[in-house]
Amino acid sequence: MAATRTAAYFDLDKTVLATSTTFALSVPMRRSGLISAPTLARGIVVQLPYLLFGADGEQGTRLMNQIAAMCAGIERAGIERVVAEAMATAIEPAIYAEAMDLIEAHHQAGHDVVIVSASTEETVLPIARLVGADRAVASRMEVDAEGRFTGRVERSLMHGAKVPALEADAVEHGIDLSSSWAYSDSVSDLPMLQAVGHPVAVNPDRDLRRHATEAGWPVRDFEPPVRVARQAGAVALEDVREALPELWKVGAAAVGLLAVGAAAAWAVTSGPVRLSPRR
């Protein structure tokens, strides 16, 4: 297909959403019975460094493998059901209004909008539909013949792996990457940003901000949602209390991390969101 179209490629976590997708959905998963309180607590501890400081390639891969392992034995259909039910309470309040404005602007300009995320398809595809994206490319966890997750990652889009995904999307949909846009918050997505003609650093970490400034790239700092919405991934106290005995087995330091994680979740997942419907 001739490359005649333009696309805008958006990272998801901390670019379109003010938090980690997996983190935001962890409490709905717990309350649905799909994961236990101890598993929820361990997941929070695993993700805390990423939420607070970001993760490099090796750390990101380890995080993905740990999350996949925690999903072993869970039915894919159950995950999809809980994600669908949690869109309004756990995801919509965490969407940046400015991201929605950009998505709308690209659509108005006739551009394709594509979510490119290292999170899994079961969570990314519904969010892409919610924000009005034309399609999404995401990581994929392995599923067995009974429709249950095996605990292994089938396809990872961590960091540099996003570039082949962009290139494949461009070939399939006739996208000219040299005229296209990409948005991300992390220096780990530098290869993706460099793969397009119009890279934009959004809420950038320190290293990406420095690189963007030196390269003359636009830098956008979105206003975080301001109204606290506990359903948007904040850890409920009853979940913490149930998880403490299990966490104590792995050390008191983990309990301290959990408390910090709860505070971080409260901060990064709060607030109202103005969704601009696609016209």
PDB file of C-alpha atoms in Angstrom:
ATOM      1  CA  MET A   1       0.000   0.000   0.000  1.00  0.00           C
ATOM      2  CA  ALA A   2       1.366   3.418  -0.932  1.00  0.00           C
ATOM      3  CA  ALA A   3       2.405   5.534   2.069  1.00  0.00           C
ATOM      4  CA  THR A   4       0.039   8.468   1.622  1.00  0.00           C
ATOM      5  CA  ARG A   5      -1.641   8.794   5.033  1.00  0.00           C
ATOM      6  CA  THR A   6      -0.561  10.406   8.295  1.00  0.00           C
ATOM      7  CA  ALA A   7      -0.942   8.914  11.756  1.00  0.00           C
ATOM      8  CA  ALA A   8      -0.532  10.004  15.359  1.00  0.00           C
ATOM      9  CA  TYR A   9       0.936   7.267  17.548  1.00  0.00           C
ATOM     10  CA  PHE A  10       0.228   7.614  21.274  1.00  0.00           C
ATOM     11  CA  ASP A  11       1.891   5.794  24.117  1.00  0.00           C
ATOM     12  CA  LEU A  12      -0.780   4.987  26.726  1.00  0.00           C
ATOM     13  CA  ASP A  13       0.472   4.872  30.319  1.00  0.00           C
ATOM     14  CA  LYS A  14       1.330   8.330  31.673  1.00  0.00           C
ATOM     15  CA  THR A  15       0.781   9.826  28.202  1.00  0.00           C
ATOM     16  CA  VAL A  16      -2.948   9.352  27.568  1.00  0.00           C
ATOM     17  CA  LEU A  17      -3.612   8.067  31.078  1.00  0.00           C
ATOM     18  CA  ALA A  18      -2.258   9.688  34.237  1.00  0.00           C
ATOM     19  CA  THR A  19      -1.282   6.282  35.598  1.00  0.00           C
ATOM     20  CA  SER A  20      -0.359   2.721  34.678  1.00  0.00           C
ATOM     21  CA  THR A  21      -3.192   0.805  33.008  1.00  0.00           C
ATOM     22  CA  THR A  22      -2.457  -2.343  34.980  1.00  0.00           C
ATOM     23  CA  PHE A  23      -2.259  -0.395  38.228  1.00  0.00           C
ATOM     24  CA  ALA A  24      -5.555   1.389  37.580  1.00  0.00           C
ATOM     25  CA  LEU A  25      -7.329  -1.928  36.936  1.00  0.00           C
ATOM     26  CA  SER A  26      -5.792  -3.868  39.805  1.00  0.00           C
ATOM     27  CA  VAL A  27      -8.508  -3.085  42.353  1.00  0.00           C
ATOM     28  CA  PRO A  28     -11.401  -3.948  39.978  1.00  0.00           C
ATOM     29  CA  MET A  29      -9.595  -7.248  39.311  1.00  0.00           C
ATOM     30  CA  ARG A  30      -9.334  -7.873  43.047  1.00  0.00           C
ATOM     31  CA  ARG A  31     -12.970  -7.050  43.712  1.00  0.00           C
ATOM     32  CA  SER A  32     -14.109  -9.285  40.869  1.00  0.00           C
ATOM     33  CA  GLY A  33     -12.376 -12.234  42.507  1.00  0.00           C
ATOM     34  CA  LEU A  34      -9.999 -12.780  39.587  1.00  0.00           C
ATOM     35  CA  ILE A  35      -6.968 -12.011  41.735  1.00  0.00           C
ATOM     36  CA  SER A  36      -6.454 -12.335  45.489  1.00  0.00           C
ATOM     37  CA  ALA A  37      -5.629  -9.545  47.917  1.00  0.00           C
ATOM     38  CA  PRO A  38      -2.051 -10.840  48.356  1.00  0.00           C
ATOM     39  CA  THR A  39      -1.608 -10.931  44.578  1.00  0.00           C
ATOM     40  CA  LEU A  40      -2.922  -7.371  44.364  1.00  0.00           C
ATOM     41  CA  ALA A  41      -0.470  -6.258  47.035  1.00  0.00           C
ATOM     42  CA  ARG A  42       2.472  -7.938  45.348  1.00  0.00           C
ATOM     43  CA  GLY A  43       1.431  -6.341  42.054  1.00  0.00           C
ATOM     44  CA  ILE A  44       1.468  -2.910  43.662  1.00  0.00           C
ATOM     45  CA  VAL A  45       4.944  -3.449  45.055  1.00  0.00           C
ATOM     46  CA  VAL A  46       6.177  -4.714  41.667  1.00  0.00           C
ATOM     47  CA  GLN A  47       4.801  -1.665  39.840  1.00  0.00           C
ATOM     48  CA  LEU A  48       5.691   1.007  42.384  1.00  0.00           C
ATOM     49  CA  PRO A  49       9.173   1.805  40.995  1.00  0.00           C
ATOM     50  CA  TYR A  50       7.691   2.261  37.507  1.00  0.00           C
ATOM     51  CA  LEU A  51       4.921   4.523  38.785  1.00  0.00           C
ATOM     52  CA  LEU A  52       7.279   6.726  40.757  1.00  0.00           C
ATOM     53  CA  PHE A  53      10.476   6.697  38.737  1.00  0.00           C
ATOM     54  CA  GLY A  54       9.866   4.978  35.394  1.00  0.00           C
ATOM     55  CA  ALA A  55      11.652   1.847  34.226  1.00  0.00           C
ATOM     56  CA  ASP A  56      14.456   1.114  31.829  1.00  0.00           C
ATOM     57  CA  GLY A  57      14.358  -1.689  29.266  1.00  0.00           C
ATOM     58  CA  GLU A  58      15.517  -4.470  31.602  1.00  0.00           C
ATOM     59  CA  GLN A  59      13.269  -3.334  34.448  1.00  0.00           C
ATOM     60  CA  GLY A  60      10.304  -2.992  32.103  1.00  0.00           C
ATOM     61  CA  THR A  61      10.774  -6.509  30.761  1.00  0.00           C
ATOM     62  CA  ARG A  62      11.017  -7.875  34.286  1.00  0.00           C
ATOM     63  CA  LEU A  63       7.852  -5.987  35.258  1.00  0.00           C
ATOM     64  CA  MET A  64       5.944  -7.406  32.289  1.00  0.00           C
ATOM     65  CA  ASN A  65       7.075 -10.956  33.029  1.00  0.00           C
ATOM     66  CA  GLN A  66       6.067 -10.603  36.679  1.00  0.00           C
ATOM     67  CA  ILE A  67       2.622  -9.306  35.776  1.00  0.00           C
ATOM     68  CA  ALA A  68       2.152 -12.117  33.237  1.00  0.00           C
ATOM     69  CA  ALA A  69       3.139 -14.676  35.867  1.00  0.00           C
ATOM     70  CA  MET A  70       0.570 -13.245  38.281  1.00  0.00           C
ATOM     71  CA  CYS A  71      -2.124 -13.775  35.624  1.00  0.00           C
ATOM     72  CA  ALA A  72      -1.335 -17.472  35.125  1.00  0.00           C
ATOM     73  CA  GLY A  73      -4.495 -19.570  35.229  1.00  0.00           C
ATOM     74  CA  ILE A  74      -6.905 -16.644  34.861  1.00  0.00           C
ATOM     75  CA  GLU A  75      -9.470 -16.875  32.061  1.00  0.00           C
ATOM     76  CA  ARG A  76      -8.982 -14.283  29.342  1.00  0.00           C
ATOM     77  CA  ALA A  77     -12.761 -13.801  29.073  1.00  0.00           C
ATOM     78  CA  GLY A  78     -12.881 -12.925  32.767  1.00  0.00           C
ATOM     79  CA  ILE A  79     -10.237 -10.232  32.339  1.00  0.00           C
ATOM     80  CA  GLU A  80     -12.077  -8.790  29.340  1.00  0.00           C
ATOM     81  CA  ARG A  81     -15.347  -8.696  31.292  1.00  0.00           C
ATOM     82  CA  VAL A  82     -13.835  -6.900  34.282  1.00  0.00           C
ATOM     83  CA  VAL A  83     -12.006  -4.402  32.053  1.00  0.00           C
ATOM     84  CA  ALA A  84     -15.233  -3.574  30.223  1.00  0.00           C
ATOM     85  CA  GLU A  85     -17.059  -3.034  33.509  1.00  0.00           C
ATOM     86  CA  ALA A  86     -14.251  -0.882  34.922  1.00  0.00           C
ATOM     87  CA  MET A  87     -13.895   1.579  32.052  1.00  0.00           C
ATOM     88  CA  ALA A  88     -16.129   4.257  33.567  1.00  0.00           C
ATOM     89  CA  THR A  89     -14.745   4.059  37.108  1.00  0.00           C
ATOM     90  CA  ALA A  90     -11.096   3.022  36.782  1.00  0.00           C
ATOM     91  CA  ILE A  91     -10.000   4.386  33.415  1.00  0.00           C
ATOM     92  CA  GLU A  92     -12.122   7.332  32.301  1.00  0.00           C
ATOM     93  CA  PRO A  93     -11.291   9.453  35.400  1.00  0.00           C
ATOM     94  CA  ALA A  94      -7.565   8.956  34.710  1.00  0.00           C
ATOM     95  CA  ILE A  95      -7.563  10.166  31.082  1.00  0.00           C
ATOM     96  CA  TYR A  96      -5.794  13.459  30.433  1.00  0.00           C
ATOM     97  CA  ALA A  97      -8.174  16.016  28.951  1.00  0.00           C
ATOM     98  CA  GLU A  98      -5.305  17.397  26.861  1.00  0.00           C
ATOM     99  CA  ALA A  99      -4.723  13.957  25.357  1.00  0.00           C
ATOM    100  CA  MET A 100      -8.367  13.830  24.295  1.00  0.00           C
ATOM    101  CA  ASP A 101      -7.999  17.277  22.736  1.00  0.00           C
ATOM    102  CA  LEU A 102      -4.972  16.102  20.747  1.00  0.00           C
ATOM    103  CA  ILE A 103      -6.768  12.961  19.577  1.00  0.00           C
ATOM    104  CA  GLU A 104      -9.693  15.058  18.429  1.00  0.00           C
ATOM    105  CA  ALA A 105      -7.380  17.516  16.666  1.00  0.00           C
ATOM    106  CA  HIS A 106      -5.644  14.726  14.761  1.00  0.00           C
ATOM    107  CA  HIS A 107      -8.981  13.288  13.701  1.00  0.00           C
ATOM    108  CA  GLN A 108     -10.123  16.691  12.552  1.00  0.00           C
ATOM    109  CA  ALA A 109      -6.939  16.884  10.445  1.00  0.00           C
ATOM    110  CA  GLY A 110      -7.764  13.523   8.871  1.00  0.00           C
ATOM    111  CA  HIS A 111      -5.014  11.607  10.671  1.00  0.00           C
ATOM    112  CA  ASP A 112      -5.257   8.054  11.945  1.00  0.00           C
ATOM    113  CA  VAL A 113      -4.909   7.776  15.728  1.00  0.00           C
ATOM    114  CA  VAL A 114      -3.144   4.675  17.009  1.00  0.00           C
ATOM    115  CA  ILE A 115      -2.466   3.645  20.600  1.00  0.00           C
ATOM    116  CA  VAL A 116       0.872   1.848  20.916  1.00  0.00           C
ATOM    117  CA  SER A 117       1.317   0.317  24.353  1.00  0.00           C
ATOM    118  CA  ALA A 118       3.358  -2.279  26.187  1.00  0.00           C
ATOM    119  CA  SER A 119       0.242  -3.095  28.221  1.00  0.00           C
ATOM    120  CA  THR A 120      -1.748  -6.124  27.115  1.00  0.00           C
ATOM    121  CA  GLU A 121      -4.390  -6.274  24.412  1.00  0.00           C
ATOM    122  CA  GLU A 122      -7.156  -7.114  26.882  1.00  0.00           C
ATOM    123  CA  THR A 123      -6.733  -3.715  28.534  1.00  0.00           C
ATOM    124  CA  VAL A 124      -5.432  -1.574  25.672  1.00  0.00           C
ATOM    125  CA  LEU A 125      -8.076  -2.312  23.027  1.00  0.00           C
ATOM    126  CA  PRO A 126     -11.069  -1.212  25.172  1.00  0.00           C
ATOM    127  CA  ILE A 127      -9.220   1.952  26.221  1.00  0.00           C
ATOM    128  CA  ALA A 128      -8.373   2.715  22.600  1.00  0.00           C
ATOM    129  CA  ARG A 129     -12.065   2.475  21.738  1.00  0.00           C
ATOM    130  CA  LEU A 130     -12.952   4.668  24.736  1.00  0.00           C
ATOM    131  CA  VAL A 131     -10.642   7.500  23.649  1.00  0.00           C
ATOM    132  CA  GLY A 132     -11.703   7.255  20.001  1.00  0.00           C
ATOM    133  CA  ALA A 133      -8.504   5.792  18.546  1.00  0.00           C
ATOM    134  CA  ASP A 134      -8.773   4.113  15.164  1.00  0.00           C
ATOM    135  CA  ARG A 135      -6.811   1.063  16.315  1.00  0.00           C
ATOM    136  CA  ALA A 136      -4.224  -0.117  18.820  1.00  0.00           C
ATOM    137  CA  VAL A 137      -1.087  -2.213  18.939  1.00  0.00           C
ATOM    138  CA  ALA A 138      -0.275  -3.850  22.271  1.00  0.00           C
ATOM    139  CA  SER A 139       1.571  -6.631  24.029  1.00  0.00           C
ATOM    140  CA  ARG A 140       0.000 -10.068  24.069  1.00  0.00           C
ATOM    141  CA  MET A 141      -0.001 -12.698  26.794  1.00  0.00           C
ATOM    142  CA  GLU A 142      -0.018 -16.368  25.843  1.00  0.00           C
ATOM    143  CA  VAL A 143      -3.372 -18.165  26.187  1.00  0.00           C
ATOM    144  CA  ASP A 144      -3.841 -21.935  26.352  1.00  0.00           C
ATOM    145  CA  ALA A 145      -6.464 -24.057  24.586  1.00  0.00           C
ATOM    146  CA  GLU A 146      -8.934 -23.473  27.460  1.00  0.00           C
ATOM    147  CA  GLY A 147      -8.645 -19.691  27.140  1.00  0.00           C
ATOM    148  CA  ARG A 148      -6.512 -19.252  30.276  1.00  0.00           C
ATOM    149  CA  PHE A 149      -3.328 -17.224  30.533  1.00  0.00           C
ATOM    150  CA  THR A 150      -0.231 -19.391  30.787  1.00  0.00           C
ATOM    151  CA  GLY A 151       1.877 -16.834  32.633  1.00  0.00           C
ATOM    152  CA  ARG A 152       4.118 -16.211  29.627  1.00  0.00           C
ATOM    153  CA  VAL A 153       4.381 -13.202  27.309  1.00  0.00           C
ATOM    154  CA  GLU A 154       3.704 -14.024  23.655  1.00  0.00           C
ATOM    155  CA  ARG A 155       4.519 -10.582  22.233  1.00  0.00           C
ATOM    156  CA  SER A 156       6.123  -7.700  24.095  1.00  0.00           C
ATOM    157  CA  LEU A 157       6.067  -4.102  22.950  1.00  0.00           C
ATOM    158  CA  MET A 158       8.419  -2.890  25.622  1.00  0.00           C
ATOM    159  CA  HIS A 159      10.429   0.132  24.531  1.00  0.00           C
ATOM    160  CA  GLY A 160      12.399  -0.499  21.323  1.00  0.00           C
ATOM    161  CA  ALA A 161       9.973  -3.212  20.230  1.00  0.00           C
ATOM    162  CA  LYS A 162       7.425  -0.497  19.462  1.00  0.00           C
ATOM    163  CA  VAL A 163       9.363   0.578  16.360  1.00  0.00           C
ATOM    164  CA  PRO A 164       8.733  -2.627  14.368  1.00  0.00           C
ATOM    165  CA  ALA A 165       5.084  -2.348  15.454  1.00  0.00           C
ATOM    166  CA  LEU A 166       4.892   1.196  14.052  1.00  0.00           C
ATOM    167  CA  GLU A 167       6.580   0.118  10.844  1.00  0.00           C
ATOM    168  CA  ALA A 168       4.205  -2.824  10.417  1.00  0.00           C
ATOM    169  CA  ASP A 169       1.210  -0.564  11.051  1.00  0.00           C
ATOM    170  CA  ALA A 170       2.548   1.945   8.532  1.00  0.00           C
ATOM    171  CA  VAL A 171       2.918  -0.720   5.842  1.00  0.00           C
ATOM    172  CA  GLU A 172      -0.529  -2.182   6.500  1.00  0.00           C
ATOM    173  CA  HIS A 173      -2.365   1.149   6.519  1.00  0.00           C
ATOM    174  CA  GLY A 174      -0.320   3.194   4.055  1.00  0.00           C
ATOM    175  CA  ILE A 175       1.143   5.517   6.684  1.00  0.00           C
ATOM    176  CA  ASP A 176       4.028   7.857   5.885  1.00  0.00           C
ATOM    177  CA  LEU A 177       6.035   7.841   9.113  1.00  0.00           C
ATOM    178  CA  SER A 178       8.052  10.875   8.034  1.00  0.00           C
ATOM    179  CA  SER A 179       4.872  12.975   8.138  1.00  0.00           C
ATOM    180  CA  SER A 180       3.437  11.287  11.252  1.00  0.00           C
ATOM    181  CA  TRP A 181       3.439  12.124  14.958  1.00  0.00           C
ATOM    182  CA  ALA A 182       4.364  10.221  18.110  1.00  0.00           C
ATOM    183  CA  TYR A 183       3.722  11.068  21.752  1.00  0.00           C
ATOM    184  CA  SER A 184       5.372   9.548  24.828  1.00  0.00           C
ATOM    185  CA  ASP A 185       6.440  10.367  28.373  1.00  0.00           C
ATOM    186  CA  SER A 186       9.482   8.115  28.655  1.00  0.00           C
ATOM    187  CA  VAL A 187      13.018   8.160  27.314  1.00  0.00           C
ATOM    188  CA  SER A 188      12.605   4.405  26.869  1.00  0.00           C
ATOM    189  CA  ASP A 189      10.305   5.276  23.951  1.00  0.00           C
ATOM    190  CA  LEU A 190      13.003   7.354  22.273  1.00  0.00           C
ATOM    191  CA  PRO A 191      13.257   4.895  19.343  1.00  0.00           C
ATOM    192  CA  MET A 192       9.514   5.283  18.696  1.00  0.00           C
ATOM    193  CA  LEU A 193       9.739   9.059  18.847  1.00  0.00           C
ATOM    194  CA  GLN A 194      12.699   9.068  16.476  1.00  0.00           C
ATOM    195  CA  ALA A 195      10.831   6.851  14.002  1.00  0.00           C
ATOM    196  CA  VAL A 196       8.414   9.643  13.017  1.00  0.00           C
ATOM    197  CA  GLY A 197       8.755  13.110  11.575  1.00  0.00           C
ATOM    198  CA  HIS A 198       6.996  14.868  14.468  1.00  0.00           C
ATOM    199  CA  PRO A 199       8.004  13.555  17.917  1.00  0.00           C
ATOM    200  CA  VAL A 200       6.421  15.153  20.984  1.00  0.00           C
ATOM    201  CA  ALA A 201       7.502  14.624  24.590  1.00  0.00           C
ATOM    202  CA  VAL A 202       4.457  14.480  26.880  1.00  0.00           C
ATOM    203  CA  ASN A 203       4.913  14.747  30.665  1.00  0.00           C
ATOM    204  CA  PRO A 204       8.496  13.681  29.983  1.00  0.00           C
ATOM    205  CA  ASP A 205      10.824  12.078  32.467  1.00  0.00           C
ATOM    206  CA  ARG A 206      14.072  13.886  33.140  1.00  0.00           C
ATOM    207  CA  ASP A 207      16.100  12.169  30.438  1.00  0.00           C
ATOM    208  CA  LEU A 208      13.450  12.578  27.759  1.00  0.00           C
ATOM    209  CA  ARG A 209      12.934  16.229  28.672  1.00  0.00           C
ATOM    210  CA  ARG A 210      16.657  16.864  28.301  1.00  0.00           C
ATOM    211  CA  HIS A 211      16.797  15.047  24.963  1.00  0.00           C
ATOM    212  CA  ALA A 212      13.682  16.840  23.654  1.00  0.00           C
ATOM    213  CA  THR A 213      15.093  20.219  24.655  1.00  0.00           C
ATOM    214  CA  GLU A 214      18.411  19.525  22.959  1.00  0.00           C
ATOM    215  CA  ALA A 215      16.693  18.199  19.819  1.00  0.00           C
ATOM    216  CA  GLY A 216      14.187  21.072  19.659  1.00  0.00           C
ATOM    217  CA  TRP A 217      11.171  18.787  20.028  1.00  0.00           C
ATOM    218  CA  PRO A 218       7.880  20.114  21.404  1.00  0.00           C
ATOM    219  CA  VAL A 219       7.314  19.348  25.093  1.00  0.00           C
ATOM    220  CA  ARG A 220       3.790  19.138  26.501  1.00  0.00           C
ATOM    221  CA  ASP A 221       3.054  19.021  30.236  1.00  0.00           C
ATOM    222  CA  PHE A 222      -0.534  17.949  30.850  1.00  0.00           C
ATOM    223  CA  GLU A 223      -2.463  19.057  33.906  1.00  0.00           C
ATOM    224  CA  PRO A 224      -3.202  16.021  36.095  1.00  0.00           C
ATOM    225  CA  PRO A 225      -6.843  15.276  36.824  1.00  0.00           C
ATOM    226  CA  VAL A 226      -7.699  17.128  40.021  1.00  0.00           C
ATOM    227  CA  ARG A 227     -10.803  15.564  41.589  1.00  0.00           C
ATOM    228  CA  VAL A 228     -10.015  12.505  43.654  1.00  0.00           C
ATOM    229  CA  ALA A 229     -11.814   9.386  42.390  1.00  0.00           C
ATOM    230  CA  ARG A 230     -10.975   6.380  44.535  1.00  0.00           C
ATOM    231  CA  GLN A 231     -12.422   4.005  41.977  1.00  0.00           C
ATOM    232  CA  ALA A 232      -9.757   5.045  39.484  1.00  0.00           C
ATOM    233  CA  GLY A 233      -7.190   2.635  40.848  1.00  0.00           C
ATOM    234  CA  ALA A 234      -6.633   3.963  44.372  1.00  0.00           C
ATOM    235  CA  VAL A 235      -6.036   1.117  46.780  1.00  0.00           C
ATOM    236  CA  ALA A 236      -8.982   0.689  49.130  1.00  0.00           C
ATOM    237  CA  LEU A 237      -8.104   0.255  52.800  1.00  0.00           C
ATOM    238  CA  GLU A 238      -9.882  -3.078  53.095  1.00  0.00           C
ATOM    239  CA  ASP A 239      -7.754  -4.474  50.262  1.00  0.00           C
ATOM    240  CA  VAL A 240      -4.613  -3.286  52.040  1.00  0.00           C
ATOM    241  CA  ARG A 241      -5.679  -4.847  55.342  1.00  0.00           C
ATOM    242  CA  GLU A 242      -6.349  -8.199  53.686  1.00  0.00           C
ATOM    243  CA  ALA A 243      -2.980  -8.096  51.968  1.00  0.00           C
ATOM    244  CA  LEU A 244      -0.805  -7.142  54.943  1.00  0.00           C
ATOM    245  CA  PRO A 245      -0.310 -10.683  56.351  1.00  0.00           C
ATOM    246  CA  GLU A 246       0.973 -11.917  53.005  1.00  0.00           C
ATOM    247  CA  LEU A 247       3.203  -8.893  52.546  1.00  0.00           C
ATOM    248  CA  TRP A 248       4.662  -9.356  56.028  1.00  0.00           C
ATOM    249  CA  LYS A 249       6.036 -12.684  54.838  1.00  0.00           C
ATOM    250  CA  VAL A 250       8.211 -10.912  52.301  1.00  0.00           C
ATOM    251  CA  GLY A 251       9.429  -8.289  54.738  1.00  0.00           C
ATOM    252  CA  ALA A 252       8.361  -5.162  56.541  1.00  0.00           C
ATOM    253  CA  ALA A 253       9.931  -3.050  53.801  1.00  0.00           C
ATOM    254  CA  ALA A 254       7.249  -4.250  51.410  1.00  0.00           C
ATOM    255  CA  VAL A 255       4.570  -3.018  53.812  1.00  0.00           C
ATOM    256  CA  GLY A 256       6.168   0.400  53.741  1.00  0.00           C
ATOM    257  CA  LEU A 257       6.254   0.318  49.967  1.00  0.00           C
ATOM    258  CA  LEU A 258       2.585  -0.602  49.900  1.00  0.00           C
ATOM    259  CA  ALA A 259       1.685   2.435  51.968  1.00  0.00           C
ATOM    260  CA  VAL A 260       3.682   4.660  49.614  1.00  0.00           C
ATOM    261  CA  GLY A 261       2.054   2.908  46.667  1.00  0.00           C
ATOM    262  CA  ALA A 262      -1.408   3.640  48.001  1.00  0.00           C
ATOM    263  CA  ALA A 263      -0.531   7.307  48.348  1.00  0.00           C
ATOM    264  CA  ALA A 264       0.964   7.361  44.860  1.00  0.00           C
ATOM    265  CA  ALA A 265      -2.125   5.716  43.418  1.00  0.00           C
ATOM    266  CA  TRP A 266      -4.348   8.292  45.120  1.00  0.00           C
ATOM    267  CA  ALA A 267      -2.288  11.078  43.567  1.00  0.00           C
ATOM    268  CA  VAL A 268      -1.910   9.784  40.040  1.00  0.00           C
ATOM    269  CA  THR A 269      -5.389   8.408  39.419  1.00  0.00           C
ATOM    270  CA  SER A 270      -7.547  11.242  40.723  1.00  0.00           C
ATOM    271  CA  GLY A 271      -9.713  13.707  38.941  1.00  0.00           C
ATOM    272  CA  PRO A 272     -12.417  14.467  36.420  1.00  0.00           C
ATOM    273  CA  VAL A 273     -11.927  14.067  32.725  1.00  0.00           C
ATOM    274  CA  ARG A 274     -13.571  15.913  29.883  1.00  0.00           C
ATOM    275  CA  LEU A 275     -14.082  13.410  27.097  1.00  0.00           C
ATOM    276  CA  SER A 276     -14.444  15.061  23.712  1.00  0.00           C
ATOM    277  CA  PRO A 277     -16.601  12.750  21.619  1.00  0.00           C
ATOM    278  CA  ARG A 278     -15.373  12.097  18.111  1.00  0.00           C
ATOM    279  CA  ARG A 279     -17.447  13.910  15.566  1.00  0.00           C
TER     280      ARG A 279
END
